[in-house]
Coordinates of C-alpha atoms in Angstrom, one line a residue:
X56 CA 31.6 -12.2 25.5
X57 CA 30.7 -15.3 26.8
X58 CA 29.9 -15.6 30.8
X59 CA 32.8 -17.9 30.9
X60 CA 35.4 -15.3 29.8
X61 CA 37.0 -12.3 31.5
X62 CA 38.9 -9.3 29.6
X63 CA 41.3 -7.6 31.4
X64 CA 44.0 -5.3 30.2
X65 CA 43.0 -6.3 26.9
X66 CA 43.3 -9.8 28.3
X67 CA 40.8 -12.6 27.5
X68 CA 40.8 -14.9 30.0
X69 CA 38.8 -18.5 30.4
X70 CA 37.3 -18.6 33.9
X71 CA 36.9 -22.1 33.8
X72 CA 39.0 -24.9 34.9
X73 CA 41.2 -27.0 32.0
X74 CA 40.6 -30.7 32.7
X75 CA 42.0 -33.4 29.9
X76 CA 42.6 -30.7 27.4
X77 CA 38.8 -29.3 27.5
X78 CA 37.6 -26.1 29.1
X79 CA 35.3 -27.4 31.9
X80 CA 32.3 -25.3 34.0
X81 CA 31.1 -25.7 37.4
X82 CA 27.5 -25.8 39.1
X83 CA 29.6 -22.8 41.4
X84 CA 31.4 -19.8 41.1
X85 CA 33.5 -17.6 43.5
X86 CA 34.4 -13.6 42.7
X87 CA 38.1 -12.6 42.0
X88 CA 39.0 -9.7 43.6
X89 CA 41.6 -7.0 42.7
X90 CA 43.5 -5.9 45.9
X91 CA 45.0 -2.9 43.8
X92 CA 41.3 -1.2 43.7
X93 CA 39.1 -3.8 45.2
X94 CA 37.4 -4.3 42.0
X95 CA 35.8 -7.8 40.8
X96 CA 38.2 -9.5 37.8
X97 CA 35.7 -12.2 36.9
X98 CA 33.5 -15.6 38.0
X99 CA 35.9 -18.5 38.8
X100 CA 34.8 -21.6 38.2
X101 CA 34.4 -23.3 41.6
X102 CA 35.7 -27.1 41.9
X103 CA 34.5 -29.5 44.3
X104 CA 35.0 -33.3 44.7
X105 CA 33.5 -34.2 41.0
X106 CA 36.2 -31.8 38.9
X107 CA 38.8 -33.3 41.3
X108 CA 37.9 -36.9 40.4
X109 CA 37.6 -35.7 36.7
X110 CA 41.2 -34.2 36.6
X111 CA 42.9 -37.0 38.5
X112 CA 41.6 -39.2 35.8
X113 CA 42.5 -37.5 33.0
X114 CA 45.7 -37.0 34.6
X115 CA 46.0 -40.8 34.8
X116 CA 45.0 -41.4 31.3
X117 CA 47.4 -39.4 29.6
X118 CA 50.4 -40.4 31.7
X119 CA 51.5 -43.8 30.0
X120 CA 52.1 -42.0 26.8
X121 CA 53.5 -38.6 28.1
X122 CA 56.0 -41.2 30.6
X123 CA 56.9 -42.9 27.1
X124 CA 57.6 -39.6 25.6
X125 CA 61.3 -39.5 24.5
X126 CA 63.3 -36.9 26.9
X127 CA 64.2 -34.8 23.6
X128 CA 60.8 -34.8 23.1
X129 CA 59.4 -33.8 26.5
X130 CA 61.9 -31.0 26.4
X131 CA 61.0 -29.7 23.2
X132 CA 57.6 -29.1 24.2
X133 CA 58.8 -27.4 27.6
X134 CA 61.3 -24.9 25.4
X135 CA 58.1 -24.8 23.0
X136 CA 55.8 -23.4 26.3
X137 CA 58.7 -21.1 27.5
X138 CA 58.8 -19.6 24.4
X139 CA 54.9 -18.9 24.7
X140 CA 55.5 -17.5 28.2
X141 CA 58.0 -15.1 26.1
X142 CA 55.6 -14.4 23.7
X143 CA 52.9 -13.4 26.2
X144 CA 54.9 -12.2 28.6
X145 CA 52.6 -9.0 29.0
X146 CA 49.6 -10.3 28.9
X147 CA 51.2 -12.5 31.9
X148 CA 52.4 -9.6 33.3
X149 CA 49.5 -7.0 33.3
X150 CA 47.1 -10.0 34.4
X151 CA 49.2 -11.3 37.2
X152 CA 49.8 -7.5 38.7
X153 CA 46.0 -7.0 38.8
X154 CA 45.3 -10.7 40.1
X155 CA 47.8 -10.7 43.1
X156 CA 48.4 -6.8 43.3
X157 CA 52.5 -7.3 42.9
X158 CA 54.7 -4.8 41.3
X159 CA 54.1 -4.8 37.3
X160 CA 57.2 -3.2 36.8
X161 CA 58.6 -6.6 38.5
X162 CA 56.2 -8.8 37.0
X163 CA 57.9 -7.6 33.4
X164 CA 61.2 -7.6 34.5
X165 CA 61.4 -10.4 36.5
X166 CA 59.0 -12.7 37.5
X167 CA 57.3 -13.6 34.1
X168 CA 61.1 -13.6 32.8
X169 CA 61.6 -16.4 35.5
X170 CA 58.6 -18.1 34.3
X171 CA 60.4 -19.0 30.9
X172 CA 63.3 -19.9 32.7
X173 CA 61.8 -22.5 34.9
X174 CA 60.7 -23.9 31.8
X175 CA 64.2 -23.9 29.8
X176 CA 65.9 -24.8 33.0
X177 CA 64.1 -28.2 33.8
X178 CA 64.2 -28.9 30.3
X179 CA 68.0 -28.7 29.8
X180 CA 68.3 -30.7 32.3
X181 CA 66.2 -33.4 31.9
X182 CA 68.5 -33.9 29.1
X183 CA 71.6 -34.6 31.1
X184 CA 70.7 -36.0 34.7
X185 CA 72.0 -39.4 35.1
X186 CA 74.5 -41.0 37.5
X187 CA 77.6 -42.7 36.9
X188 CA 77.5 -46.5 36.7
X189 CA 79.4 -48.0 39.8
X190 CA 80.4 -51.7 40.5
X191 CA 79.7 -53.5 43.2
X192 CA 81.8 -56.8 43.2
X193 CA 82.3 -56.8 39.8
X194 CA 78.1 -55.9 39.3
X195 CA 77.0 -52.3 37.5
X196 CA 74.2 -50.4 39.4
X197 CA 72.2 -48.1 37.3
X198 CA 70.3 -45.6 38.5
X199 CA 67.5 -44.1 36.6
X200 CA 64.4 -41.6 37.2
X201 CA 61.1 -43.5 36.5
X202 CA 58.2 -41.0 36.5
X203 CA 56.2 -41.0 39.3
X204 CA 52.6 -40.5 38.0
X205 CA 49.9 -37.9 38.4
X206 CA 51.0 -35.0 40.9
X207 CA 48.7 -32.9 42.9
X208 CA 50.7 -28.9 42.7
X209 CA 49.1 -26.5 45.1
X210 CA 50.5 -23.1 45.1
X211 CA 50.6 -19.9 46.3
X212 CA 49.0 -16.5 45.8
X213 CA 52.0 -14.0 46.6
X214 CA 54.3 -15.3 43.1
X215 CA 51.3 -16.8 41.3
X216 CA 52.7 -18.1 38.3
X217 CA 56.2 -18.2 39.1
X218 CA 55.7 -20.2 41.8
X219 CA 53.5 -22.7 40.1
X220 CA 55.4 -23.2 37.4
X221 CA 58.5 -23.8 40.0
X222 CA 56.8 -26.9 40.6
X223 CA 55.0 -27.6 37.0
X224 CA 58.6 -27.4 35.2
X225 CA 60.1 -30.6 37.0
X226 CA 57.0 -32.7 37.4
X227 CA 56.4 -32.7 33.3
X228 CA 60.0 -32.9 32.4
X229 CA 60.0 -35.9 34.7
X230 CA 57.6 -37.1 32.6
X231 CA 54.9 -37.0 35.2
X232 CA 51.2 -35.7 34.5
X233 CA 49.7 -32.3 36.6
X234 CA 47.1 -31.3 38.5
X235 CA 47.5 -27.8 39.6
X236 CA 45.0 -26.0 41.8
X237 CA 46.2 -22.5 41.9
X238 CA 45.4 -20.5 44.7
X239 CA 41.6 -18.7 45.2
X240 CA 43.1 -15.3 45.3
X241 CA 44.8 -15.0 42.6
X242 CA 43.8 -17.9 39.8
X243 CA 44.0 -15.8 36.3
X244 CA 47.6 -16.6 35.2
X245 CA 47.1 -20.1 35.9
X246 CA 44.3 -20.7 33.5
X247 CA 46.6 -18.5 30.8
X248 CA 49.4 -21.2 30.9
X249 CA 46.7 -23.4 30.4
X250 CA 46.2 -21.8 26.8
X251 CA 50.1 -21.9 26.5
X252 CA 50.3 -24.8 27.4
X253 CA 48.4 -26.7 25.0
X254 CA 49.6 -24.5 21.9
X255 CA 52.4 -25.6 22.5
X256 CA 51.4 -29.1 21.7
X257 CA 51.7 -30.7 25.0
X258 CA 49.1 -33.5 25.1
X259 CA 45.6 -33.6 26.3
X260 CA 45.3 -34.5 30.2
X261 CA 49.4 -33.8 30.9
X262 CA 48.9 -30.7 32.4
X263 CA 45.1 -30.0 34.5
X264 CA 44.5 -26.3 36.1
X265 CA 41.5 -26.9 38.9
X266 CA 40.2 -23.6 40.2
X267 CA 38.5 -23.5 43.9
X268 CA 38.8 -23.3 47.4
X269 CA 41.5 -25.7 49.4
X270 CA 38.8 -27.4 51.8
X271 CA 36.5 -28.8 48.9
X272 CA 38.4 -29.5 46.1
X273 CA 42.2 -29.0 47.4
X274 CA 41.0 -31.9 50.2
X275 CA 39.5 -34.1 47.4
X276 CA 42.8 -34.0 45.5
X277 CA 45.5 -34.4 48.2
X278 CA 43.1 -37.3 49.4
X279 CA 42.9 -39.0 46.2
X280 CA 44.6 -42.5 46.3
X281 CA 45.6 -42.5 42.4
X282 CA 47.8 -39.2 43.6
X283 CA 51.7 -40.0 43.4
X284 CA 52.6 -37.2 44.6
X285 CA 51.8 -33.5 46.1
X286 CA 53.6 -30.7 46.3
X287 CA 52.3 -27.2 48.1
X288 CA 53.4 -24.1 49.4
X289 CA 51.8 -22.2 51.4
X290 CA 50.9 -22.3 55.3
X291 CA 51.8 -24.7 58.5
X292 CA 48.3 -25.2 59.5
X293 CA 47.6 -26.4 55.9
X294 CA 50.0 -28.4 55.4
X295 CA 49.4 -30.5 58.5
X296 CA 46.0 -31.0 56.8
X297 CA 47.5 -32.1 53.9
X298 CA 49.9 -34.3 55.4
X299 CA 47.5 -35.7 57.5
X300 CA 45.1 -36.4 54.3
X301 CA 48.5 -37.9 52.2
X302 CA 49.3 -39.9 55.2
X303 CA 45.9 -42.5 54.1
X304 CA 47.6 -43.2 50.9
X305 CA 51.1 -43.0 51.8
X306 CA 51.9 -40.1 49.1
X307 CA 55.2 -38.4 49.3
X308 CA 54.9 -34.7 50.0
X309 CA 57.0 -31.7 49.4
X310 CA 56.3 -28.3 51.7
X311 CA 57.3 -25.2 51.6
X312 CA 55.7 -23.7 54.5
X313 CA 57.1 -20.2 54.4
X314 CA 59.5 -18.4 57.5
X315 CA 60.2 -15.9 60.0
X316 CA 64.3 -15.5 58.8
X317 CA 66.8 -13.3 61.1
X318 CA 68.9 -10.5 59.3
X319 CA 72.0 -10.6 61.1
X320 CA 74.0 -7.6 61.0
X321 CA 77.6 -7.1 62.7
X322 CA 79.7 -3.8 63.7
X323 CA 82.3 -4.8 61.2
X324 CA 79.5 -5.1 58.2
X325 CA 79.4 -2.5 55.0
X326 CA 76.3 -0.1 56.7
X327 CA 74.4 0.9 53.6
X328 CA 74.7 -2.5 52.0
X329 CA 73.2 -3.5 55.4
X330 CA 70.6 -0.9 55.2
X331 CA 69.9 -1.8 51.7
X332 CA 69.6 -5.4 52.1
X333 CA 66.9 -4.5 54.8
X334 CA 64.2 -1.9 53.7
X335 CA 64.4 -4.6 50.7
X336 CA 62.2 -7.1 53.0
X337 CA 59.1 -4.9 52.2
X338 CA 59.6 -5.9 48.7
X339 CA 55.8 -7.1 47.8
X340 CA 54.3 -5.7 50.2
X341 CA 56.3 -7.9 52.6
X342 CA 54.2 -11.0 51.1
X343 CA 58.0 -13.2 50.6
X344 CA 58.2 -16.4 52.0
X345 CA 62.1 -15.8 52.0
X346 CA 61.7 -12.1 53.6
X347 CA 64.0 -11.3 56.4
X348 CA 61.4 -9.8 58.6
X349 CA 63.6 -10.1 62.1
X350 CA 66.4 -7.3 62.2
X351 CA 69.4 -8.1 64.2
X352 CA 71.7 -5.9 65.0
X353 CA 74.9 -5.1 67.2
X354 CA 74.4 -3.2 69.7
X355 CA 77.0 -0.6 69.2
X356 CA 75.5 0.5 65.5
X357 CA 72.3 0.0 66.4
X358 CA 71.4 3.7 66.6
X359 CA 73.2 4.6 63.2
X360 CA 71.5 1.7 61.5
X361 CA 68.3 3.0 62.4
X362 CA 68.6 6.5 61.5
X363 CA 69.7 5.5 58.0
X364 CA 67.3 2.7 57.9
X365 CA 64.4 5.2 58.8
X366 CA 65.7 7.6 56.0
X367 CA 65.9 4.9 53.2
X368 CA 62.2 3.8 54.1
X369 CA 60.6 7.3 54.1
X370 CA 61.6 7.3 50.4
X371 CA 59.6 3.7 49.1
X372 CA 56.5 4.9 47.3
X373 CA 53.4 3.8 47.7
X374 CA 50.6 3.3 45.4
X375 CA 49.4 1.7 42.1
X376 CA 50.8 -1.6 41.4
X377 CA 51.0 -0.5 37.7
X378 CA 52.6 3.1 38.1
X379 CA 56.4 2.7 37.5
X380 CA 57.5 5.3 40.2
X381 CA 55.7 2.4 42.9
X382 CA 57.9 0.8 45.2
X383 CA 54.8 -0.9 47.2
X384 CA 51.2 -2.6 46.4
X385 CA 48.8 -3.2 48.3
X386 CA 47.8 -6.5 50.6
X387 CA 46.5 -9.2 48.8
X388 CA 43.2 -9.5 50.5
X389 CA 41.2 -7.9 53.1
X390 CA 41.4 -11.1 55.5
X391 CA 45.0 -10.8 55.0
X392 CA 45.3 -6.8 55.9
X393 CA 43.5 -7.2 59.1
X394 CA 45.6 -10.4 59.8
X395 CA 48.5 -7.8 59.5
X396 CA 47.5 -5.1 61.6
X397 CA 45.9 -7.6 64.0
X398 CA 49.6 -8.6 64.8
X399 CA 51.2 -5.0 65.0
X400 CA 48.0 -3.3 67.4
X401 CA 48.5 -6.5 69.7
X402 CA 52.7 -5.8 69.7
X403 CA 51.8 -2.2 70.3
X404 CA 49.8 -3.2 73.3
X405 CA 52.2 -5.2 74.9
X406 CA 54.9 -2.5 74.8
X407 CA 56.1 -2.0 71.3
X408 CA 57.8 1.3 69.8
X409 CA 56.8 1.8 65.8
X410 CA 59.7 3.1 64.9
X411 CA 58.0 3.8 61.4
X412 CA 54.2 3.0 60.0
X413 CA 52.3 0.9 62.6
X414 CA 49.0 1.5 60.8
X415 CA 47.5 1.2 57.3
X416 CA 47.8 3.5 54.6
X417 CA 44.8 5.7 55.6
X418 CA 45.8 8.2 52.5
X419 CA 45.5 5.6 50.2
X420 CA 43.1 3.4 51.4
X421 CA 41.8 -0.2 50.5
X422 CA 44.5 -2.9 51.5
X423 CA 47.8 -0.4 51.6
X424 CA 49.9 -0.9 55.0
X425 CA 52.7 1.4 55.9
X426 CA 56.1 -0.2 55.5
X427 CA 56.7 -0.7 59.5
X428 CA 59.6 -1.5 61.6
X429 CA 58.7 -2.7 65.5
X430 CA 61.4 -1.9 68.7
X431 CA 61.0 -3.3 71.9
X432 CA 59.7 -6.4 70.8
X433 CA 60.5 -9.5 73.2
X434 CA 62.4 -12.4 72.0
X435 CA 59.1 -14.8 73.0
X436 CA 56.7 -12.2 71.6
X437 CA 54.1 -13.4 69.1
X438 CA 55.4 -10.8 66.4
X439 CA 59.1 -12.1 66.6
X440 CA 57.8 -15.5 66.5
X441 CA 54.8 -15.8 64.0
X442 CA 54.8 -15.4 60.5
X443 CA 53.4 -11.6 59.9
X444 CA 53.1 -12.0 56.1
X445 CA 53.2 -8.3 55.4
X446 CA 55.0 -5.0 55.8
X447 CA 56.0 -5.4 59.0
X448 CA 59.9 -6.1 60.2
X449 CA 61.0 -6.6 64.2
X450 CA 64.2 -4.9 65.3
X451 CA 66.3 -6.2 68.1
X452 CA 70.2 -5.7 69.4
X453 CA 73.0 -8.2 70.3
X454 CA 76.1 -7.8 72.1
X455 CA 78.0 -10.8 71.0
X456 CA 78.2 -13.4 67.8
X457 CA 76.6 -16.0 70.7
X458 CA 73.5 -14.3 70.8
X459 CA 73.0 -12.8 67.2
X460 CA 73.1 -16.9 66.7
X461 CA 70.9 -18.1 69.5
X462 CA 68.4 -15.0 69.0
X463 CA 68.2 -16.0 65.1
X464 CA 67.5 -19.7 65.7
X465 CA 65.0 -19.1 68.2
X466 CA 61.8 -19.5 66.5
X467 CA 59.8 -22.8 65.1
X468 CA 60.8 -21.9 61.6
X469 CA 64.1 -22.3 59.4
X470 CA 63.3 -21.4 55.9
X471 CA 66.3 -18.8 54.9
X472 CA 68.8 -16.6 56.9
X473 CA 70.8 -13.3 55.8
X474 CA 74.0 -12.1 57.6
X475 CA 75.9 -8.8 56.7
X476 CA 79.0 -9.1 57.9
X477 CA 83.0 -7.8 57.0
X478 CA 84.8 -10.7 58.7
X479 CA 85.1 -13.7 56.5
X480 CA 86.1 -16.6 59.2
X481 CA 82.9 -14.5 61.2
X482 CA 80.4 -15.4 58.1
X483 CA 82.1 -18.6 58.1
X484 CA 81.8 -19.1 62.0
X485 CA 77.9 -18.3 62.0
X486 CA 76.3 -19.7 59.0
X487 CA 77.4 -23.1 60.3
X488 CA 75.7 -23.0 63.2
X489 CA 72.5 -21.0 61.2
X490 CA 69.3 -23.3 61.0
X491 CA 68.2 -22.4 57.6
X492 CA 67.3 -23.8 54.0
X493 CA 69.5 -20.8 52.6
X494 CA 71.3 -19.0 54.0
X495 CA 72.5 -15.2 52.2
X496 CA 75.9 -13.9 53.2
X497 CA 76.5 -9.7 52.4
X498 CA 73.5 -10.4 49.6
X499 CA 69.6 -11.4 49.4
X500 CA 67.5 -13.2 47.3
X501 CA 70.3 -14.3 44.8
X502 CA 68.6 -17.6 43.6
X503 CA 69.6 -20.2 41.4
X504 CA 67.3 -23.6 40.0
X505 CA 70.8 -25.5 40.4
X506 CA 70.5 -25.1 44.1
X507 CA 68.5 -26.9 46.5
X508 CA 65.2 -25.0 48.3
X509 CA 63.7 -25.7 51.0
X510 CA 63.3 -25.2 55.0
X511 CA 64.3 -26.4 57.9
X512 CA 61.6 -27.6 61.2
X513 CA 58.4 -26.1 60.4
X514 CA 59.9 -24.3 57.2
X515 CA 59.3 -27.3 54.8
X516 CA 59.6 -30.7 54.4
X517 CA 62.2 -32.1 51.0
X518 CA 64.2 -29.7 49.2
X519 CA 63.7 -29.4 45.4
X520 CA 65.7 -27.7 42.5
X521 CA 68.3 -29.1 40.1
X522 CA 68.7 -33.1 40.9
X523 CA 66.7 -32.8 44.0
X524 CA 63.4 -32.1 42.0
X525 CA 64.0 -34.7 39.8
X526 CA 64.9 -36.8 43.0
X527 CA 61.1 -36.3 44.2
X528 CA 58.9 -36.2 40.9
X529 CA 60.2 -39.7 40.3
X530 CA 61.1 -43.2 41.5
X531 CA 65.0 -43.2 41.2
X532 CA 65.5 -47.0 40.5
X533 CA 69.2 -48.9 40.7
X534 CA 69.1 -51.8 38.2
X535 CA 71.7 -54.3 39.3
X536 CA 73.2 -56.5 37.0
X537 CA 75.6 -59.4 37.1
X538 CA 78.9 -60.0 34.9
X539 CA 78.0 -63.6 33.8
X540 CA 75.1 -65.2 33.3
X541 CA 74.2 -64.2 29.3
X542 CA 75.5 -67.2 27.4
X543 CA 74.2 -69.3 30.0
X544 CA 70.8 -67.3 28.9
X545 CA 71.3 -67.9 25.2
X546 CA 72.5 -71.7 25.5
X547 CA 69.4 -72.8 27.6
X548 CA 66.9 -71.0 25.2
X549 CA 69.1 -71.7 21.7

């Protein structure tokens, strides 16, 4: 097997970057690391400044005649890539879980499932977005969704794929070209869609997967003035980079910068859904942008909440991302785990109770950290108010629906916002006042592409999904045209 080529799981992958529809080396490489066993997956090709400029001009080449593309035809080719997401679905699957360490009983179930879908979604409806002609005085405005040009997409490593393609799906069905630059952590599934990519016939240059580190080439991208637009997710202090980069050439941005969301939970709410809806914020290892990590609860249940919530969480399984019986992975990095239990030893310091874990996994080893739930935590404390990224949920009590509001607000982020409640005008009541992109009433994590996403303060910046993604992968034009003036037209030149 060629030095440019991986096999896992049975699994060839390329471990170079795609550029304008050729596989394409660099001078460097950088290890990929497992974080299920700590073992190496392969050499990445590492991108600098000259792969940037080459992908950005590819990307530039090929966009006049993917713009031209017919809308039937552009969605033809996005059902055509769905259907090879489908077809390598566990190839996606088994690569992904031993990229990022996720779940792969989730990976097949879910995730790789919503890979497809992002396709389908964006390409249905491409097919129908328009706006109804309106007069103004007698003239018609049209509005229509020019594509934008090439777009810089730089993405995650917690929902690899799923998140990328989140982003991918809209910019090509606008008819925009793509530069994606995956995150370092976990790049394997990106260069896979690569390969789906182009069997599917989309054309050479459309879609570019870069491979590197964000301060060489993710800085040479988001600086590049023949960028139209960029797109990230990811972390604050990044994005202000970023922006600050973008800010030279006046390219729109769209950030998703991730959360510290309250669950709210009232005296008159269903208990075990409420319990439920909790111990799931460990879900991934507690690596979800969306994840409810701040526990509110009323004072009066307070105690009954946490004995059952204590119960539930003893029973999550920990272990092998690939054994079925798992319920949670492991960290995604070793920078990342001691980021983790850097937070929890300095909240234990100042006074915190671990109600359960506190620690990592010392059984297990490598990059496992016990599920853990802090207690006594102040309201201005650095673990209620920072973005922990891991296993690790803050408890606190309110008396009255005042506070649960005021204490849930009170943090420099706005990204989502669960409340578990049995009084209708109460839900009503609070998620008005909620600061929040979405906000999840007796339910989590229910999702829909028709909706908009997005965060509030230092949550984001734009909201994309259904209309609104089409909204910022293009330049939505109104065409206004008069009632008279066409014979005139014909006369003069007739």
């Amino acid at each position: 097997m060629s030095e440019h080529f991986t096999t896992l799981a049975g699994v060839v992958v390329d471990t170079r970057h795609w550029i304008g529809g050729e596989r394409v080396a660099s001078a460097e490489t950088f290890t990929d690391i497992s974080p299920i066993d700590g073992s190496p997956l392969g050499e990445i090709a590492r991108g600098g400044a000259v792969e940037a400029e080459a992908a950005v001009a590819a990307a530039r080449a090929a966009f006049p005649e993917w713009a031209a593309t017919p809308r039937a035809e552009r969605a033809r080719i996005l059902h055509a890539i769905a259907d090879g997401v489908e077809k390598r679905l566990e190839d996606l699957a088994r690569v992904e879980t031993l990229d990022n360490g996720a779940l792969l009983r989730s990976h097949r179930r879910g995730v790789m499932p919503r890979v497809a879908h992002n396709f389908r979604f964006f390409a249905d409806w491409l097919l129908k977005l328009e706006h109804e002609d309106f007069e103004t005085r007698g003239h018609t405005n049209h509005v229509s969704w020019d594509p934008a040009g090439p777009c810089v997409l730089i993405t995650p490593w917690n929902a690899p794929l799923m998140l990328a393609t989140w982003k991918v799906a809209p910019a090509l069905a606008a008819g925009n070209t793509v530069i994606l630059k995956p995150a370092e952590w976990s790049p394997l599934t990106a260069s896979l869609l690569a390969d789906i990519a182009a069997e599917a016939g989309l054309l050479a240059g459309v879609l570019n997967v870069v491979q590197g580190y964000g301060a060489e080439v993710g800085s040479a991208l988001v600086s590049h003035p023949d960028v139209r637009r960029i797109s990230f997710t990811g972390s604050v202090p990044t994005a202000k980079r970023i922006a600050a980069a973008a800010a030279a050439n006046l390219t729109p941005l769209s950030l998703e910068l991730g959360g510290k969301s309250p669950l709210l939970v009232f005296a008159d709410a269903d208990l075990d859904l409420a319990v439920d809806l909790a111990v799931e914020q460990y879900d991934n290892a507690g690596q979800v942008c969306l994840a409810a990590t701040r526990i509110l609860v009323e004072s009066s249940i307070v105690e009954e909440f946490t004995e059952r919530f204590t119960a539930k969480a003893a029973r999550l399984v920990q272990g092998d991302s690939r054994d079925e019986a798992t319920d949670l992975g492991p960290n995604i990095h070793p920078r990342q785990l001691e980021k983790i239990d850097g937070f929890v030893r300095r909240a234990l310091d100042a006074g915190a109770r671990a109600v359960i874990g506190g620690e990592p996994n010392a059984e297990l080893g490598g990059l496992f950290y016990r599920p853990t739930l802090l207690a006594d935590v102040a309201q201005d404390s650095e673990v209620v108010q920072e973005e922990v990224f891991g296993p690790v949920l803050t408890l606190q009590t309110f008396d009255t629906e005042q506070e649960a509001v005021r204490l849930a607000n009170d943090t420099r982020f706005g990204l989502a916002a669960t409340l578990v409640t049995g009084d209708r005008e109460r839900a009503e009541r609070v998620t008005a006042q909620l600061v929040a992109g979405t906000v999840w009433v007796n339910c989590f994590f229910v999702r829909d592409l028709r909706a908009p996403f997005g965060g509030s303060r230092h949550s984001g910046v734009g909201r994309e999904g259904g209309n609104w993604s089409f909204d910022f992968y293009c330049d939505v034009k109104n065409t206004v045209t008069a009632p008279k003036g066409w014979q005139q037209e014909v006369t003069r030149h007739g």
